[in-house]
Coordinates of C-alpha atoms and ligand atoms in Angstrom, one line a residue:
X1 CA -29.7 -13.0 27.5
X2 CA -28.7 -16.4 26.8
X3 CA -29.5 -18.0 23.1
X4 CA -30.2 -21.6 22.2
X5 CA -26.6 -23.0 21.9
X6 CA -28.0 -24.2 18.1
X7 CA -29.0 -20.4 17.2
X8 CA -25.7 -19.1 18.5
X9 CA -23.7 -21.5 16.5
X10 CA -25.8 -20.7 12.9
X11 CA -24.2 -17.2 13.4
X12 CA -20.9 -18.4 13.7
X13 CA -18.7 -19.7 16.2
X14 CA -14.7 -20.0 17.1
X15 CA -13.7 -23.4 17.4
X16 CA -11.7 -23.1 20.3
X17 CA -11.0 -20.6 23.1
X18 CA -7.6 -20.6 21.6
X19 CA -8.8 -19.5 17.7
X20 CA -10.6 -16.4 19.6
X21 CA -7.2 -15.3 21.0
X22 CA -5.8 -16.2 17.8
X23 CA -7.8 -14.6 15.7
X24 CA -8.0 -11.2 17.6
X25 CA -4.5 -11.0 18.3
X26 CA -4.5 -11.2 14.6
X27 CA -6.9 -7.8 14.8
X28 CA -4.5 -6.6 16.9
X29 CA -1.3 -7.1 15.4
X30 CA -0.9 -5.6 11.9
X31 CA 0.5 -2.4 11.0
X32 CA -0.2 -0.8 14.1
X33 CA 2.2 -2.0 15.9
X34 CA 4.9 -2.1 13.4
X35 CA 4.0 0.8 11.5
X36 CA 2.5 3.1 13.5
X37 CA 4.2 2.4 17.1
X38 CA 7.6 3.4 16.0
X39 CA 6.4 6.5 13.8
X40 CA 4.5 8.2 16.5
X41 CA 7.2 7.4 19.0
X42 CA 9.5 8.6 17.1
X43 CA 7.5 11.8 16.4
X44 CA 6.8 12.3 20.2
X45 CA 10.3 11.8 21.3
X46 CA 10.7 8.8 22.3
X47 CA 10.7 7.5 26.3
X48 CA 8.2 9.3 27.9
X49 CA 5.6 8.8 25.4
X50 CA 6.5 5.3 25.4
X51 CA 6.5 4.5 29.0
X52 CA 2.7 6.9 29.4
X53 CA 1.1 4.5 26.3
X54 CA 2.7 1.1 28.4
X55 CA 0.3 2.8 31.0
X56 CA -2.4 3.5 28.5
X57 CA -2.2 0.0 27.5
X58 CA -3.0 -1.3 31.7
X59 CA -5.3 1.1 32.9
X60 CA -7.3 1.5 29.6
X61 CA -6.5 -0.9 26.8
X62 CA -6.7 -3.7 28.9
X63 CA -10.1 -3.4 30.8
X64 CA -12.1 -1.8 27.8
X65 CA -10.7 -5.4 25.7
X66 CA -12.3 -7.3 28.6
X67 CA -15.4 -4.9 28.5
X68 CA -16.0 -5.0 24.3
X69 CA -15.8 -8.6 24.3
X70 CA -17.8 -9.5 27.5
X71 CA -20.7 -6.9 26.0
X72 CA -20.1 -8.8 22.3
X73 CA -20.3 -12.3 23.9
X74 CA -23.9 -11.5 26.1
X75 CA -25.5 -9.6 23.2
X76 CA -24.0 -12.1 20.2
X77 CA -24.7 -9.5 17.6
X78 CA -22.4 -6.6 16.0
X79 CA -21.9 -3.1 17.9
X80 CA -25.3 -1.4 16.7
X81 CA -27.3 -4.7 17.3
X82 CA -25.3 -5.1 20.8
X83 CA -25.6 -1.7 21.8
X84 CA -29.0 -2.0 21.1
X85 CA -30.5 -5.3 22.4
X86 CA -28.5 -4.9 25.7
X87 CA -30.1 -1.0 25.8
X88 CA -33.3 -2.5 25.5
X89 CA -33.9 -0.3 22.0
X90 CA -32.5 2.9 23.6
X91 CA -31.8 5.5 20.7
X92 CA -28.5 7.1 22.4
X93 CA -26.7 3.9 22.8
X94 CA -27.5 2.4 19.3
X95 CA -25.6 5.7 18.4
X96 CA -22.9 4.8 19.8
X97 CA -22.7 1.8 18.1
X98 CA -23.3 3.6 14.7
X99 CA -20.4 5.5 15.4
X100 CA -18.3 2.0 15.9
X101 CA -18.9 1.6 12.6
X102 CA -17.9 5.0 11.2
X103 CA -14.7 4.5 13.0
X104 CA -14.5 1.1 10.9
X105 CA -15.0 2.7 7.6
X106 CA -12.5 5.4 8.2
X107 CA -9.6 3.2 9.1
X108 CA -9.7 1.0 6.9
X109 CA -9.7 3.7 4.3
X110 CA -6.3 4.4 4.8
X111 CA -5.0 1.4 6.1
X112 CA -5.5 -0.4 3.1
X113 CA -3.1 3.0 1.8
X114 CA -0.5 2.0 4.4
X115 CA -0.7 -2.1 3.4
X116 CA -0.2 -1.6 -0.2
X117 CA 3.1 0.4 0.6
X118 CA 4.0 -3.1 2.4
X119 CA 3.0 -4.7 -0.8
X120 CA 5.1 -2.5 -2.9
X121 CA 8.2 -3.1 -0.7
X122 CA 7.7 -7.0 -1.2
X123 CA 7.9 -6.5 -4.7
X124 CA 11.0 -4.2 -4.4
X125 CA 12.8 -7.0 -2.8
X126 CA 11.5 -9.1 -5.1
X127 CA 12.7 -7.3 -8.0
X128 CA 16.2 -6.5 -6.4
X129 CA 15.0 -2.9 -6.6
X130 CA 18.1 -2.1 -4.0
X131 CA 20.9 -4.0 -5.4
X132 CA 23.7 -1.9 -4.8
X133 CA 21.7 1.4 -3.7
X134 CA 23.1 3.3 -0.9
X135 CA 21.3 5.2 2.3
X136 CA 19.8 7.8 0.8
X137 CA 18.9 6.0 -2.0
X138 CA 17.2 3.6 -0.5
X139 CA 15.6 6.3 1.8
X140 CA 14.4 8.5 -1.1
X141 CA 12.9 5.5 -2.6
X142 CA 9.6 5.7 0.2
X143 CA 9.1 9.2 -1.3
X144 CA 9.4 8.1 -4.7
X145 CA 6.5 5.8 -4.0
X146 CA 4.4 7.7 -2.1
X147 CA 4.3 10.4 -4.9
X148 CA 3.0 7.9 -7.9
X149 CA -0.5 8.4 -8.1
X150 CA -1.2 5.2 -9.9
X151 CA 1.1 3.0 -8.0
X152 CA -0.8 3.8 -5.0
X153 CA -4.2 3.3 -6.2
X154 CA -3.1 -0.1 -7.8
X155 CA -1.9 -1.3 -4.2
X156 CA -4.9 0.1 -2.6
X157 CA -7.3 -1.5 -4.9
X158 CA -5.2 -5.1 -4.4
X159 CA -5.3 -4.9 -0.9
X160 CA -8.8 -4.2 -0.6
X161 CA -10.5 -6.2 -3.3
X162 CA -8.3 -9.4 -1.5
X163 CA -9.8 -8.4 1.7
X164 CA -13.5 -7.9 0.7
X165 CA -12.8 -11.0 -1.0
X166 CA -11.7 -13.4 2.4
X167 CA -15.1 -11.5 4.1
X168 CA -17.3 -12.8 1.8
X169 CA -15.9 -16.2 2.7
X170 CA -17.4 -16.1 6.2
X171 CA -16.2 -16.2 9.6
X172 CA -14.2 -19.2 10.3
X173 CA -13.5 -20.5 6.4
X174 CA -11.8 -16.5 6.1
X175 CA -9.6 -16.0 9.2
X176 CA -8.9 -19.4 10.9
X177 CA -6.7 -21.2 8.7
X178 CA -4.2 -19.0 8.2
X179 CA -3.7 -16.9 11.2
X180 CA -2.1 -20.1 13.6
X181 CA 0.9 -20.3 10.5
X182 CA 1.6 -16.9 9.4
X183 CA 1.7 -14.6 12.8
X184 CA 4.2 -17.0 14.8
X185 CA 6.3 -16.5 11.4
X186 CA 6.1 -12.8 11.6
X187 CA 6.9 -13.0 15.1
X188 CA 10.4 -15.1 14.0
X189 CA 11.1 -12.6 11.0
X190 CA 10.7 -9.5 13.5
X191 CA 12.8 -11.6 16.0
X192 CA 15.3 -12.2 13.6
X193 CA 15.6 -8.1 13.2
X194 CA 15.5 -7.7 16.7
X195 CA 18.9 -9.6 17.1
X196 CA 20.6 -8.4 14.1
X197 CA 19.7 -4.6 15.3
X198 CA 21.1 -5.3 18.8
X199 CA 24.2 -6.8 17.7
X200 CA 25.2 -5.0 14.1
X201 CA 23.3 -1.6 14.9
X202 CA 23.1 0.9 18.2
X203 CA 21.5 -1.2 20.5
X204 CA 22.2 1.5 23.6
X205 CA 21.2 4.2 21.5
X206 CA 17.7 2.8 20.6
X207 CA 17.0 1.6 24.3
X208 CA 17.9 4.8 25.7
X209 CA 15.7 6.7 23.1
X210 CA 12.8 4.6 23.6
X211 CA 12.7 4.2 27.2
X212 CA 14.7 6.8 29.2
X213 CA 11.9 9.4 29.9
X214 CA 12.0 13.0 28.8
X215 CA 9.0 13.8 30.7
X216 CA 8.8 17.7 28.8
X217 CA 8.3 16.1 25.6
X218 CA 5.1 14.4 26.5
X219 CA 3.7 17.8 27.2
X220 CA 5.1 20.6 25.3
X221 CA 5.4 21.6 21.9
X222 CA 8.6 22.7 20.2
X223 CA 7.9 26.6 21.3
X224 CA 7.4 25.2 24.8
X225 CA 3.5 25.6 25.1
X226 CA 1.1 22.7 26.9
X227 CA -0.3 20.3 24.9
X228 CA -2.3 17.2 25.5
X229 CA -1.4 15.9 22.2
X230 CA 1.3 13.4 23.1
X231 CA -0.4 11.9 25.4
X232 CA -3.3 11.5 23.7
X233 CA -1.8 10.0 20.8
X234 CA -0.5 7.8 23.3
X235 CA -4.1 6.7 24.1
X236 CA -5.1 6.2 21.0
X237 CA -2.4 4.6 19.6
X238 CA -3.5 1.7 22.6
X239 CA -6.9 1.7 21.3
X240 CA -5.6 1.9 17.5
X241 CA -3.2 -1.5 18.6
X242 CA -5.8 -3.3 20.7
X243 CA -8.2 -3.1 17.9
X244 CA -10.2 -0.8 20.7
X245 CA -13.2 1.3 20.7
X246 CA -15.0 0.7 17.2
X247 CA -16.9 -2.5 18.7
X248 CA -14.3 -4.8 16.5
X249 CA -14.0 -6.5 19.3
X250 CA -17.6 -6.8 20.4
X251 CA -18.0 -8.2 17.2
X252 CA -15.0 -10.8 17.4
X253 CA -16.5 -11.8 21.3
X254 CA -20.0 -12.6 19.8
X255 CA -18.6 -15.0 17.9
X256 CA -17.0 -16.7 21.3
X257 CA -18.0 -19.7 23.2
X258 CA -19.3 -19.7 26.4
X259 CA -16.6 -21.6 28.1
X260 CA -14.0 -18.9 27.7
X261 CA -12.4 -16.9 30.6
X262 CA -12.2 -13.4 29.1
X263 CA -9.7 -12.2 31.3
X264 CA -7.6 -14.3 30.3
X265 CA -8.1 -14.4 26.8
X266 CA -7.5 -11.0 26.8
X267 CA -4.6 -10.5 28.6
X268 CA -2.4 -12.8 26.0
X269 CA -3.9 -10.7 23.4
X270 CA -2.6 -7.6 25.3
X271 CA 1.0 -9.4 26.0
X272 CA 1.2 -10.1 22.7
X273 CA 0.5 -7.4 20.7
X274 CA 2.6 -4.7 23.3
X275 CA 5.6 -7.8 22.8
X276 CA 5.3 -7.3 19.0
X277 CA 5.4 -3.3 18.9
X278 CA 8.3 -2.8 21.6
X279 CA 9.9 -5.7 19.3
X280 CA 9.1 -3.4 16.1
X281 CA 10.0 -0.6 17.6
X282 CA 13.4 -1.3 19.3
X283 CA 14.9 -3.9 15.9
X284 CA 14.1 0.1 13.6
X285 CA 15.7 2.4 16.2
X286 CA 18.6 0.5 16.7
X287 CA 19.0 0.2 12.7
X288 CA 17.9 4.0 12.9
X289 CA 21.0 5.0 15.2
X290 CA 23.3 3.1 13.8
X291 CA 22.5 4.8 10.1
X292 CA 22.7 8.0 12.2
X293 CA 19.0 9.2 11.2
X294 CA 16.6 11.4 12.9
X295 CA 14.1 9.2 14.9
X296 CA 10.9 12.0 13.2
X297 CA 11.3 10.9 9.9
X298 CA 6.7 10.5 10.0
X299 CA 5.0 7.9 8.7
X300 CA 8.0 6.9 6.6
X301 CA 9.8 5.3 9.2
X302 CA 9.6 1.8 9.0
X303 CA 9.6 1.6 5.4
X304 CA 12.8 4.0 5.5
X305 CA 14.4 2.0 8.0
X306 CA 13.9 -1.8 7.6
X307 CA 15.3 -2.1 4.0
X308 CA 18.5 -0.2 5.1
X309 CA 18.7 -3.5 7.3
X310 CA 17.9 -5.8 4.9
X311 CA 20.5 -4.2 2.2
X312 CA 23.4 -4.1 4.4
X313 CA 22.5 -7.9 5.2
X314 CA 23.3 -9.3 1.8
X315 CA 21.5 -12.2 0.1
X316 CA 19.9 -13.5 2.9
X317 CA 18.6 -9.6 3.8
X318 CA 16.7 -10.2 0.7
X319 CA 15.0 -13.2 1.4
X320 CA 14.3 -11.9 4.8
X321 CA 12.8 -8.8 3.1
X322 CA 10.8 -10.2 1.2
X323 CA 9.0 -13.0 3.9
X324 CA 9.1 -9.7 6.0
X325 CA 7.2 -7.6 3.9
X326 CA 4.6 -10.8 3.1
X327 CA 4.2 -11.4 6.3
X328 CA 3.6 -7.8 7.4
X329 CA 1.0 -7.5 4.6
X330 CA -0.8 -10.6 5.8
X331 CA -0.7 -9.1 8.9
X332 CA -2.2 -5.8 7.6
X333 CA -4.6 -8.2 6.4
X334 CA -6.1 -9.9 9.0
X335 CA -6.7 -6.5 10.7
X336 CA -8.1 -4.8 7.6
X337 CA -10.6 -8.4 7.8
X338 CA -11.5 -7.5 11.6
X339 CA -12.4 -3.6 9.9
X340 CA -14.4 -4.7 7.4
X341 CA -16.2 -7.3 9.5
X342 CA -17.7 -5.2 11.8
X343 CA -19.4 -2.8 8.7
X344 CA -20.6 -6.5 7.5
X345 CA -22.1 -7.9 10.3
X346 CA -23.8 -4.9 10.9
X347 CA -25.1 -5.2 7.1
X348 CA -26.0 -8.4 7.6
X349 CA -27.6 -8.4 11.3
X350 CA -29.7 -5.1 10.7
X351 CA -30.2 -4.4 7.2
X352 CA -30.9 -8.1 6.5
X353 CA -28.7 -8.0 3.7
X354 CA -27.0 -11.6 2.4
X355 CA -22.9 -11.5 3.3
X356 CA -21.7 -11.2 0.3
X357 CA -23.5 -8.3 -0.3
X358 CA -23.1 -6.9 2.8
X359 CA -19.4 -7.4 2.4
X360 CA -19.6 -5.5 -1.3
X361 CA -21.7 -2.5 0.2
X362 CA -18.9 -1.7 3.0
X363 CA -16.1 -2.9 0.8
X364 CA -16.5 -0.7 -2.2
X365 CA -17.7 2.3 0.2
X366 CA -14.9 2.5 2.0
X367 CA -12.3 1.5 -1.2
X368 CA -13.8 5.0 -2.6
X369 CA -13.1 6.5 0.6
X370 CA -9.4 5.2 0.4
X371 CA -8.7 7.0 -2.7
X372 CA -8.4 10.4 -1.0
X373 CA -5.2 8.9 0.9
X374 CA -4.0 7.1 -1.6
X375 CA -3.8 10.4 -3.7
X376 CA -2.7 13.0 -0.2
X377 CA 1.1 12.4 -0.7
X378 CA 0.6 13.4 -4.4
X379 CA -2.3 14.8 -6.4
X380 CA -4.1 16.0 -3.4
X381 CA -0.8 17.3 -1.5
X382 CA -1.9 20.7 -1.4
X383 CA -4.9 19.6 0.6
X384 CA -5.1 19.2 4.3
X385 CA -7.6 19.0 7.1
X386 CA -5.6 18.8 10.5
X387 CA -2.9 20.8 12.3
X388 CA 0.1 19.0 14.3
X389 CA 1.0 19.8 17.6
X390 CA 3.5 22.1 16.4
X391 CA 0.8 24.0 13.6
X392 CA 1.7 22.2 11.0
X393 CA -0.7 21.0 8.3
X394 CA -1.1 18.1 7.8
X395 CA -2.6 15.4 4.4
X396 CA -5.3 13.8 4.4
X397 CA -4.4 10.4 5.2
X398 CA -2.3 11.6 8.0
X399 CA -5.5 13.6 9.2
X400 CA -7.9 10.8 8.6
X401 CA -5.5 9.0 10.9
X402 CA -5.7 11.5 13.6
X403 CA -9.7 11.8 13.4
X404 CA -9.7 7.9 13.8
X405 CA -7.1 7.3 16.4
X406 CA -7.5 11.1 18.5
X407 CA -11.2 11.3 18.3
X408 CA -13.5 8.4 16.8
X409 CA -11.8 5.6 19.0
X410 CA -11.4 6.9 22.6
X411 CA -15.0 8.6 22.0
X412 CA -16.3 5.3 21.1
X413 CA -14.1 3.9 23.9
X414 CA -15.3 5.9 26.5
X415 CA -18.9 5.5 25.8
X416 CA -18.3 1.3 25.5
X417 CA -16.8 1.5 29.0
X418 CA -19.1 4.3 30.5
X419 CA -22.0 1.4 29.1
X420 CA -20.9 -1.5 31.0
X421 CA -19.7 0.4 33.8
X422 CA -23.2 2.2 34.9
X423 CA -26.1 0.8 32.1
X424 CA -25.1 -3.1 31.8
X425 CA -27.2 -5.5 34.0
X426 CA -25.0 -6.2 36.9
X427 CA -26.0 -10.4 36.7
X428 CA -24.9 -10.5 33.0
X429 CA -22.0 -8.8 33.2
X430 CA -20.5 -10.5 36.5
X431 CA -21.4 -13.8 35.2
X432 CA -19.8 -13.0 31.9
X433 CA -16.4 -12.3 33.2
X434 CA -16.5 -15.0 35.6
X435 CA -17.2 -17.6 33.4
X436 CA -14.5 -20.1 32.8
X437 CA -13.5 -19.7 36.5
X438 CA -12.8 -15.8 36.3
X439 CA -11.2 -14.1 39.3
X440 CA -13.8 -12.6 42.1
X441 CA -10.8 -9.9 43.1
X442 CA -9.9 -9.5 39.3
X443 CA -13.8 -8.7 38.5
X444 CA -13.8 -5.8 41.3
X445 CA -10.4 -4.4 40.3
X446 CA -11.8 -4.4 36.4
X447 CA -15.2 -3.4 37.2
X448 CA -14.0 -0.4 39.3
X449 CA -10.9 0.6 36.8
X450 CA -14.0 0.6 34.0
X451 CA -16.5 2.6 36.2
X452 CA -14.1 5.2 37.6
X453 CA -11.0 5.6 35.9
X454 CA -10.8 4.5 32.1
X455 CA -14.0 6.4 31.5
X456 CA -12.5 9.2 33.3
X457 CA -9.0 9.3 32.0
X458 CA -10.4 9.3 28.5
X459 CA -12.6 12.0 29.0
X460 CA -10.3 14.5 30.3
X461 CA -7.7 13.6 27.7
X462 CA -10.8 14.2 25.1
X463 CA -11.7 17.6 26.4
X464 CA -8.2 18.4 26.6
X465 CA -7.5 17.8 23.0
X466 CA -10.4 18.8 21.9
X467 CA -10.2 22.2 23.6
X468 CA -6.5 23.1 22.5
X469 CA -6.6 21.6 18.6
X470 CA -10.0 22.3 17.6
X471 CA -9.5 25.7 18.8
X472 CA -11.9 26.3 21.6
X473 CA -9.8 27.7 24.3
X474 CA -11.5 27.2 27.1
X475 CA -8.9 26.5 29.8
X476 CA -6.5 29.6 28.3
Ligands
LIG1 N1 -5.1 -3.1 15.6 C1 -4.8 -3.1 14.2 C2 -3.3 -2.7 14.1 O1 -2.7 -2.5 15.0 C3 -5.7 -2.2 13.4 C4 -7.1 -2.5 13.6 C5 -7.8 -3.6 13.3 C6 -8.0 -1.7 14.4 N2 -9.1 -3.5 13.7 C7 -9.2 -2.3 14.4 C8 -7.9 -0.5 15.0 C9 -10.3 -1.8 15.1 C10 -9.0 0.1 15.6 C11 -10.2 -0.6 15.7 O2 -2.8 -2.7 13.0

């Protein structure tokens, strides 16, 4: 399996062990975790759901990062080209990596949505927008936004030309630079938050809601009916976090010197990005409490939430807005980079196409794509594809969403660890984890977690879900 070190680094290479972690960390962290975490939470009730995805995150976010990148790092190529050089050609798995890239294309459809709403709420602080505006003002302002068709395809098309623009820059010159600067200011700004929220809003309110367990929530609807759906949004929300189950990974590993102990690596990538959401997620709900609000308020939450902070702090709440919502952006867009990469290198590496137009191909494909949740809170709001757990119907970017996160990921996630566990040749696999001194014990604990019980936890959760909200009945 091994490559002349002179063929590996034409491709591409990270300068350092430390850029890697940097660098996918910065896949990691973005608007899942600030975002996303708090929404669903908040929709699932809090506690339980929090404390089953902290176990989501151990038992299957952290092996299958280990597992994408030690597959990405022996095969060196993107998730079809992995899937099918370690395979040996095999038709099935090459699938699997096709489907990696599916999952690519349909995230960052909508996330580019979700980024320009952080691009719209930097210019509202930059324009003073709130001056003098009170709660539900300031609330009714993320609905206002939401409904303007041409505000929304504006911030899409921004976010996604700037991000099919730093793509077609390469590996390295695109992502490096910036990442080491911007994310440990992001950290500070959300830090910053964190304090003011335990010490201005309802600091025992929030921790109590987020981490005292309601175990009935996690598994019954409102009428009191089972349904796997909590917990399965808890799963995917650790693949959606961890950047997990669309090869993105794989992808970032090929790119990572030999030297590296993955283990490692990717437990500080899994430290850090769990940090960053419980961060998120406890600075809005003790803002939340304090403005007595109900923690459901949907995919609206942060964007509801934050600037009631940032008003009630004054001038200085207005500078921190607006670093805040920068930083959150450039955050959004060094995940959105990680999404589109994976579509290019697989341009590049199988269709033989040149980057930039590789980069154009997936760029512009999955901008059109975009437009459909750019327009579902407004001129397609009568439209929707899924039902909540509670029947509801839901739009299409929130149903995109769930197709990603519910289905696409752990799908893709299951087959990546079912791969390596029983297909991968044992000698490359061992000696790929225990490069860079890896742990003997740690490779039989992670070997026998991916073998036996990420694969299998996924896949009940899968047929589970699938069974109950795609109608099928079978265990009725
Ligand atoms: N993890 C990113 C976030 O939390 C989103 C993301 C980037 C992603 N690349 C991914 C999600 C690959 C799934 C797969 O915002």
């Amino acid at each position: 399996m091994s490559q002349p070190r002179g063929e590996i680094e034409k491709r591409g290479l990270w300068s350092s062990g430390l850029m890697f972690i940097l660098a996918a960390a910065g896949s990691a962290i973005g608007l899942g975790n600030v975002w996303r975490f708090p929404y669903i939470t908040g929709t699932y009730g809090g506690g339980a759901f929090v404390i089953f995805y902290l176990g989501c995150v151990l038992v299957v976010g952290y092996p299958l990062l280990v597992t994408e990148v030690v597959i990405g790092r022996s095969a060196r190529k993107n998730p079809v080209g992995a899937f099918k050089t370690l395979s040996r050609e095999n038709k099935f798995w090459t699938l699997v990596g096709f489907l990696g890239i599916l999952s690519g294309f349909v995230i960052l459809s909508y996330y580019s949505v979700i980024a320009g709403w952080t691009l719209d709420y930097f210019v509202k602080f930059v324009t003073n927008d709130f001056a003098g505006k009170g709660r539900d003002e300031i609330i009714s302002a993320f609905n206002q936004m939401i409904s303007d068709p041409a505000r929304q395809l504006t911030w899409h098309s921004i976010f996604m030309g700037a991000t099919i623009g730093i793509v077609i820059f390469g590996i390295k010159e695109g992502l490096e630079r910036w990442i080491e600067i911007l994310m440990p200011l992001l950290f500070l700004s959300l830090l910053i938050l964190l304090v003011y929220g335990l010490v201005r809003g309802d600091a025992v309110g929030a921790l109590r809601f987020l981490f005292e367990p309601d175990w009935k929530k996690l598994v019954l609807t409102k009428s009191g009916e089972f349904t796997p759906r909590p917990m399965m949004e808890a799963m995917g929300q650790a693949f959606f976090s961890l950047s997990l189950g669309m090869g993105a990974m794989i992808t970032y590993g090929s790119y990572l010197g030999d030297e590296v102990r993955i283990s490692r690596a990717s437990a500080m990538i899994v430290f850090l990005d769990t940090l960053i959401a419980l961060v998120a997620g406890i600075a809005i709900y003790t803002i939340l409490f304090a403005n007595k609000l109900a923690p459901a308020q949907g995919p609206g939450l942060t964007f509801k939430v934050l600037p009631l902070a940032f008003v009630q702090m004054g001038g200085v709440g207005r500078v921190l807005a607006i670093c805040f919502f920068l930083l959150l952006a450039f955050a959004a867009l060094t995940s959105a980079i990680s999404l589109l990469e994976v579509v290019t290198a697989f341009f590049i590496d199988d269709l033989k196409l040149s980057r930039r137009w590789a980069t154009l191909l997936g760029g512009v494909g999955i901008y059109l794509l975009g437009i459909f949740s750019a327009l579902s809170y407004n001129l397609l709001k009568g439209v929707h594809i899924f039902r909540d757990k509670d029947g509801n119907p839901m739009p299409v970017l929130d149903s995109l969403d769930l197709l990603a996160t519910n289905y696409l990921l752990p799908i893709g996630g299951f087959f990546i660890a079912f791969f390596l566990g029983w297909f991968m040749d044992k000698v490359e696999k061992k000696r790929q984890f225990l490069e860079g001194k890896g742990s003997e014990r740690l490779y039989k604990i992670w070997h026998f977690l991916i073998r036996y019980i990420t694969p299998v936890l996924v896949f009940i959760l899968l047929v589970f879900e699938i069974d109950k909200h795609l109608g099928l009945g079978i265990f009725e």
